[in-house]
Amino acid sequence: LSSPYRAPSVTIETPNSSTSLSSFPDCLFQHRQPLSSTLMPEIHREIARKISSMLLYQEKLLTDIEAKEMDHIAQ
């Protein structure tokens, strides 16, 4: 069972010298397009799927730990 807890890939962007300070707030506060109504259910499904797989993985780990503890107590 592969772990659903994968480290997110992070890209760090450094502003280049051509970016002037005066234009920085503009790009920072640009309004993003609102998510389309067709995309939202898809995102919710994906989130639910991820949470479910994490919970299943966690449940399996806990079961394994409990089984090992029982074996240890039994010995």
Short mmCIF file of C-alpha atoms in Angstrom, two decimals, residues 17-50:
data_model
loop_
_atom_site.label_atom_id
_atom_site.label_comp_id
_atom_site.label_asym_id
_atom_site.label_seq_id
_atom_site.Cartn_x
_atom_site.Cartn_y
_atom_site.Cartn_z
CA SER A 17 15.70 42.20 -11.76
CA SER A 18 13.41 43.48 -14.53
CA THR A 19 10.39 43.30 -12.20
CA SER A 20 9.99 46.78 -10.80
CA LEU A 21 8.65 47.28 -7.29
CA SER A 22 5.82 49.48 -8.55
CA SER A 23 4.36 46.64 -10.64
CA PHE A 24 4.65 44.09 -7.85
CA PRO A 25 1.35 44.92 -6.07
CA ASP A 26 -0.49 44.75 -9.40
CA CYS A 27 0.53 41.17 -10.07
CA LEU A 28 0.03 40.32 -6.41
CA PHE A 29 -3.53 41.59 -6.22
CA GLN A 30 -4.73 40.55 -9.67
CA HIS A 31 -8.20 39.03 -9.41
CA ARG A 32 -8.20 35.39 -10.29
CA GLN A 33 -10.96 33.93 -12.43
CA PRO A 34 -13.65 32.37 -10.21
CA LEU A 35 -13.72 28.59 -10.49
CA SER A 36 -16.33 27.37 -12.91
CA SER A 37 -19.36 25.59 -11.49
CA THR A 38 -18.46 22.51 -13.52
CA LEU A 39 -15.01 22.35 -11.94
CA MET A 40 -16.14 22.59 -8.31
CA PRO A 41 -17.86 19.17 -8.05
CA GLU A 42 -14.77 17.62 -9.65
CA ILE A 43 -12.53 19.29 -7.06
CA HIS A 44 -14.83 18.15 -4.23
CA ARG A 45 -14.77 14.58 -5.55
CA GLU A 46 -10.97 14.65 -5.71
CA ILE A 47 -10.72 16.00 -2.15
CA ALA A 48 -13.15 13.37 -0.88
CA ARG A 49 -11.19 10.65 -2.68
CA LYS A 50 -7.88 11.81 -1.19
#
